[in-house]
PDB file of C-alpha atoms in Angstrom:
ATOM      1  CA  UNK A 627      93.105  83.796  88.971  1.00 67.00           C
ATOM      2  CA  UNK A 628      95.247  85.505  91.511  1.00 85.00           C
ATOM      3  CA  UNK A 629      96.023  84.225  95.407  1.00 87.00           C
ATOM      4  CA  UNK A 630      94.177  85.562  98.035  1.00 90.00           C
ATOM      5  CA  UNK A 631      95.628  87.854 100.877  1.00 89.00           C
ATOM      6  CA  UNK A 632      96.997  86.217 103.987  1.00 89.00           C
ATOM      7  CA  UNK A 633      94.563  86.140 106.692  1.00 90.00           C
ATOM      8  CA  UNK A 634      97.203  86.558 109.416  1.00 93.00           C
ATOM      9  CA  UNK A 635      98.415  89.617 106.739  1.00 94.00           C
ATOM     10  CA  UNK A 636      95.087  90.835 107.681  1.00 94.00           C
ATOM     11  CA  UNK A 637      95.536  90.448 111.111  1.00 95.00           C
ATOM     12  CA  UNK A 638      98.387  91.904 111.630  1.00 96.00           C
ATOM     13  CA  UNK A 639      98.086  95.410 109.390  1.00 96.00           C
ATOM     14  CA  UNK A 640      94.535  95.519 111.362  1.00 96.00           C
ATOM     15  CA  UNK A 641      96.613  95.095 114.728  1.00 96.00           C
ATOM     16  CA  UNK A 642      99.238  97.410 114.018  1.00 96.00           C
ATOM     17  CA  UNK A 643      97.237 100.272 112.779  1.00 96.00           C
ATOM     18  CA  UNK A 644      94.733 100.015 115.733  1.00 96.00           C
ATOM     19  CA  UNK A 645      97.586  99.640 118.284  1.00 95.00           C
ATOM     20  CA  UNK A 646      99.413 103.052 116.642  1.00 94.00           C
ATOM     21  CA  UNK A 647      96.600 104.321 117.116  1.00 95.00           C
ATOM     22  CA  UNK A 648      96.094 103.807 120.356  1.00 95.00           C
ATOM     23  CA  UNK A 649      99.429 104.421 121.064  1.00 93.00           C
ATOM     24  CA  UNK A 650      99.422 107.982 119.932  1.00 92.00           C
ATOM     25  CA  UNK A 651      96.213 108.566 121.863  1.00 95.00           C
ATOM     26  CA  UNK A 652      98.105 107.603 124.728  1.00 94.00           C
ATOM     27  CA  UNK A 653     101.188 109.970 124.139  1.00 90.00           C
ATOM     28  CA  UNK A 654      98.359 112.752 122.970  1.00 93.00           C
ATOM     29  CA  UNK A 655      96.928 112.451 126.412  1.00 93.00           C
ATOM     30  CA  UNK A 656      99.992 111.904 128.337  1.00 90.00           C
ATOM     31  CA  UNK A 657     101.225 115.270 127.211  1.00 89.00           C
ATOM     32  CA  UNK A 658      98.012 117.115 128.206  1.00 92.00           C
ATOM     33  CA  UNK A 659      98.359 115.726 130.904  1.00 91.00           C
ATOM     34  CA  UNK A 660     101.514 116.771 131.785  1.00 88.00           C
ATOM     35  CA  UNK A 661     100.868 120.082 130.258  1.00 90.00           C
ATOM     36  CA  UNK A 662      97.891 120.997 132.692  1.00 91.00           C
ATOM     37  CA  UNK A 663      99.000 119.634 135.848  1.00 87.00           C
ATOM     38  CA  UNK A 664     100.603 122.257 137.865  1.00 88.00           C
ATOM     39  CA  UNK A 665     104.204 120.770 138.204  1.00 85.00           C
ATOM     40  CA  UNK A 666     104.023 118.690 135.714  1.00 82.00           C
ATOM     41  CA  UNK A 667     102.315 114.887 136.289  1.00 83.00           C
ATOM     42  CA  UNK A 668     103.664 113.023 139.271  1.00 87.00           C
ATOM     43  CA  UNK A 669     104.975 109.453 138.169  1.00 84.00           C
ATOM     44  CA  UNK A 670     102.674 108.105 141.039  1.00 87.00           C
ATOM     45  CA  UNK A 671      99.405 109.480 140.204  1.00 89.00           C
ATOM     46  CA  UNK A 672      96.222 107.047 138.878  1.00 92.00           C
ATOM     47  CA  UNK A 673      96.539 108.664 135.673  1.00 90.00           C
ATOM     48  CA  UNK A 674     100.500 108.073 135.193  1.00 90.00           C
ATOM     49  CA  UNK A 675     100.044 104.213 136.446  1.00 93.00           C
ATOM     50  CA  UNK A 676      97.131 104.162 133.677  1.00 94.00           C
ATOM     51  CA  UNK A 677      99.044 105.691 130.601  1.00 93.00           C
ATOM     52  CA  UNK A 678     101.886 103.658 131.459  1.00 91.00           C
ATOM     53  CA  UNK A 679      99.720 100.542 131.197  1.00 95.00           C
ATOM     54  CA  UNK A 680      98.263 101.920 128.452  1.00 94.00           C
ATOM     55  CA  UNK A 681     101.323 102.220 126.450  1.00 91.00           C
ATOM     56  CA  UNK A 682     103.060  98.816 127.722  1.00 92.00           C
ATOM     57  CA  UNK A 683      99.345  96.921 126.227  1.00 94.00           C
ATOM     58  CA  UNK A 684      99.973  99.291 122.925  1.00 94.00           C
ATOM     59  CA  UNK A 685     103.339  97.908 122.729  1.00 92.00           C
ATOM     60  CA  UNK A 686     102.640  94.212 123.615  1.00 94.00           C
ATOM     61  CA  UNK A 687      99.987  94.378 120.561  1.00 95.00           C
ATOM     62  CA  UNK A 688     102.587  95.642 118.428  1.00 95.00           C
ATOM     63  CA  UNK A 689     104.569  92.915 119.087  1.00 95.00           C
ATOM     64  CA  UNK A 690     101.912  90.509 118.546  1.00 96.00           C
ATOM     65  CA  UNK A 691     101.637  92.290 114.887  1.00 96.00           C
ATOM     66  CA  UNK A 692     105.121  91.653 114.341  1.00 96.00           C
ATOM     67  CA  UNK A 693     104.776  87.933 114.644  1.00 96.00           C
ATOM     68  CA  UNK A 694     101.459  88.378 112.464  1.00 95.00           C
ATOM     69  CA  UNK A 695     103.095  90.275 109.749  1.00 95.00           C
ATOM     70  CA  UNK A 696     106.296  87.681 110.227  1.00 95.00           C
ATOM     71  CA  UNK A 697     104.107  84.751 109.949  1.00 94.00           C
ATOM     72  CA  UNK A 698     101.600  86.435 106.540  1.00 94.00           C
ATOM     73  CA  UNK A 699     104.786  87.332 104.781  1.00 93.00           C
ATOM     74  CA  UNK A 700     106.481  83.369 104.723  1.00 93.00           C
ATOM     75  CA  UNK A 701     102.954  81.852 103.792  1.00 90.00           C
ATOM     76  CA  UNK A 702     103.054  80.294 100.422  1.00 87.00           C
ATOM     77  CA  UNK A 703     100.466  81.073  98.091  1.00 88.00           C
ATOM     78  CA  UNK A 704      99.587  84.354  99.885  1.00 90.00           C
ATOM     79  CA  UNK A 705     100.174  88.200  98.843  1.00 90.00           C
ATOM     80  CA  UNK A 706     101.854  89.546 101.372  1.00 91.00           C
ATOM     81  CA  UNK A 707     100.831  92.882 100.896  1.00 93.00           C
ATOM     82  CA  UNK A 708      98.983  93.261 104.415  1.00 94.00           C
ATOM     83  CA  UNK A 709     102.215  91.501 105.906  1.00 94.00           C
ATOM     84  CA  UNK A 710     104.420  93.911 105.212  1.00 94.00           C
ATOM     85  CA  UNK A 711     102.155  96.504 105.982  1.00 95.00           C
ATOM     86  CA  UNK A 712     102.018  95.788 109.460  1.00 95.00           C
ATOM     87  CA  UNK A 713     105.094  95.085 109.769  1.00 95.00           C
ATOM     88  CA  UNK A 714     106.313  98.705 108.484  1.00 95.00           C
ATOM     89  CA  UNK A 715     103.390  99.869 111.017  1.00 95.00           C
ATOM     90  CA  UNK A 716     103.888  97.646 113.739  1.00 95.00           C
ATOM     91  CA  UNK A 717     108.274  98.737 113.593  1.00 95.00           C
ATOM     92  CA  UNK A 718     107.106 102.015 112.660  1.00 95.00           C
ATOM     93  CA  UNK A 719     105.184 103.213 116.115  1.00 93.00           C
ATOM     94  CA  UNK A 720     107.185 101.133 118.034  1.00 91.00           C
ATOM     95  CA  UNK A 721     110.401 102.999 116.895  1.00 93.00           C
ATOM     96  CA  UNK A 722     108.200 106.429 117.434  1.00 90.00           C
ATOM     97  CA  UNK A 723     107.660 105.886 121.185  1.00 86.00           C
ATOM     98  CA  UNK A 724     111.304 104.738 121.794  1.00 88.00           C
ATOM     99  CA  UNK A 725     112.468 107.986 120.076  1.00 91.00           C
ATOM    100  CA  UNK A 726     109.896 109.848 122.319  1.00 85.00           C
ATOM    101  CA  UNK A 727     111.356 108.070 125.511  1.00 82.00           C
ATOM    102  CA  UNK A 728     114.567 109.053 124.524  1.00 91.00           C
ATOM    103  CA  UNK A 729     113.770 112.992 123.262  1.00 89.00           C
ATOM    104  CA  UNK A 730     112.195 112.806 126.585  1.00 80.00           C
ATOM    105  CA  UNK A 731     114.948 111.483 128.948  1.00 84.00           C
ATOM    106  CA  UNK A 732     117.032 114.313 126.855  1.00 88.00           C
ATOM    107  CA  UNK A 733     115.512 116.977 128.071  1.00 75.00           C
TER     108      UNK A 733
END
């Protein structure tokens, strides 16, 4: 008979693939955004404030599926196949957006 996944595994490959989601939405829209406003968007504006906020909640839940995928990947008698998934998700988008930010500030 073989072990069972680990629930928090679960958790956090579920976590991190909805919050890179999300988080790609986010940068999706943020560019159209920026794209159709004449001038480009104004950090001030509703719709900055709310992709901001946006992104910062994207980024808290990939932290939480950090400590998920941390936590399923040292349980005993677990596969920790879902724990390392999200934890190659969750580092994954997180590492996207900060090379994003920093493309950005580039230019």
């Amino acid at each position: 008979m073989h072990t069972p996944h680990s629930g928090m595994g679960i958790a956090a490959f579920i976590t991190a693939v909805c919050g890179a989601v999300l988080m790609l939405g986010l940068v999706v829209i943020a560019g159209i955004i920026e794209t159709t406003t004449p001038g480009g968007m104004e950090e001030t504006s509703m719709s900055a404030i709310l992709v901001g906020l946006g992104l910062m909640l994207t980024a808290l839940m990939q932290l939480v599926a950090f400590g998920l995928g941390v936590a399923g990947a040292v349980q005993a008698d677990r596969r920790r196949v879902f724990a390392v998934l999200g934890l190659v998700f969750s580092i994954g988008s997180m590492l996207g957006v900060v090379l994003l930010m920093v493309i950005g500030s580039l230019s």
